[in-house]
């Protein structure tokens, strides 16, 4: 899949231009090649590129690179944000240093290695202003067609009040997407409240959602509004909705259908006006088939369903996300890191990322902390190796419950009984882990 980027190559050698066009057009959406650098000012003004490949020598028998350095300064004067890769047939380190000091992003020697050149360009695209912008609330849509289509769909449904169910594996960014939906909705001026249904104990379910009055039960020392009332005119996000026990699902359904609640200890009906967004990492349709989730409640919360793909299915977004996380943590920890090496980016892109975006974020954060210098290299990243199948049964023989039980047992074993660490590894809260252990008799 081609990246939607414009690459400009400037070289007076027709053979070089042809080779670059053939190579780069396989990977990038638009490739422009020119022989005369005097055309640069027009192109920079009318059709700015995302990366410039600039030859260092344009005059026959003159190989000192001065003309290339001149045009480098001209490009930087007109567009200080575009990354520039200098190209020369002469491996002159001093010239490379001069070019880098004057603002070039990188330096390659002819004849170049195709894979390395592509990786270098992709690396630069990650860390410059021409990468896809994150939304104000943190949703980074990446560069893949699937995420572009998802963004268009979200922008279409977000302004409505339709209930939305977000599905996806742990770590794919379901809560971030929920915040993005709220941000661009008609309710954005009001609050978005979050309830983790997986960590909500049965005894506190009604109090948390419906509220209570003073004296309603032991410990009810004051009136308390429930989340359904607090979120009035705003958005309520219910995470891990599939973990809600069946007998409590009916109470939630009644409240959503009537759009009224009664606090514990009160006989007063309170109208609720919310936009509901739910999320789950479970196969909720299978839960319905197994009787673990009410079909009528699913209909109520599932007016619109949005499925977030795992990171391994949108690998072209990995460099974009890694670059964003690098900038974020470099600023947070005041570290001098500016970029990731092409070799490290190749490793990150090839990794399966079972923990998805959350795992990538943590890996980049750790690398920023331990890395030395301005560039992160492969040795700065500690990636969890893909674990081979060790279950006694084949996946086809296992139910979802069996697979979840085995994953929990494996995480607890790997963490040497540390339940907090096991919950973090599984991407769930500690209370959710307790609930699942109780359910499965672990």
JSON list of C-alpha atoms in Angstrom, two decimals, residues 1-5 24-30 143-146 313-317:
[
{"chain": "A", "resi": 1, "resn": "UNK", "atom": "CA", "xyz": [0.00, 0.00, 0.00]},
{"chain": "A", "resi": 2, "resn": "UNK", "atom": "CA", "xyz": [1.44, 3.37, -1.02]},
{"chain": "A", "resi": 3, "resn": "UNK", "atom": "CA", "xyz": [1.94, 6.16, 1.47]},
{"chain": "A", "resi": 4, "resn": "UNK", "atom": "CA", "xyz": [0.17, 9.34, 0.48]},
{"chain": "A", "resi": 5, "resn": "UNK", "atom": "CA", "xyz": [3.29, 11.49, 0.36]},
{"chain": "A", "resi": 24, "resn": "UNK", "atom": "CA", "xyz": [10.03, 5.61, -4.94]},
{"chain": "A", "resi": 25, "resn": "UNK", "atom": "CA", "xyz": [6.80, 5.32, -6.92]},
{"chain": "A", "resi": 26, "resn": "UNK", "atom": "CA", "xyz": [6.39, 1.78, -5.61]},
{"chain": "A", "resi": 27, "resn": "UNK", "atom": "CA", "xyz": [6.16, 3.13, -2.09]},
{"chain": "A", "resi": 28, "resn": "UNK", "atom": "CA", "xyz": [4.93, 6.70, -2.28]},
{"chain": "A", "resi": 29, "resn": "UNK", "atom": "CA", "xyz": [1.86, 8.18, -3.88]},
{"chain": "A", "resi": 30, "resn": "UNK", "atom": "CA", "xyz": [3.62, 11.00, -5.76]},
{"chain": "A", "resi": 143, "resn": "UNK", "atom": "CA", "xyz": [-1.69, 6.94, 7.11]},
{"chain": "A", "resi": 144, "resn": "UNK", "atom": "CA", "xyz": [-3.42, 3.69, 6.15]},
{"chain": "A", "resi": 145, "resn": "UNK", "atom": "CA", "xyz": [-6.51, 3.68, 3.97]},
{"chain": "A", "resi": 146, "resn": "UNK", "atom": "CA", "xyz": [-8.43, 1.70, 6.60]},
{"chain": "A", "resi": 313, "resn": "UNK", "atom": "CA", "xyz": [-3.10, -4.94, 10.52]},
{"chain": "A", "resi": 314, "resn": "UNK", "atom": "CA", "xyz": [-2.00, -1.34, 9.93]},
{"chain": "A", "resi": 315, "resn": "UNK", "atom": "CA", "xyz": [1.77, -1.55, 10.07]},
{"chain": "A", "resi": 316, "resn": "UNK", "atom": "CA", "xyz": [2.28, 1.63, 8.05]},
{"chain": "A", "resi": 317, "resn": "UNK", "atom": "CA", "xyz": [0.94, 3.54, 11.05]}
]
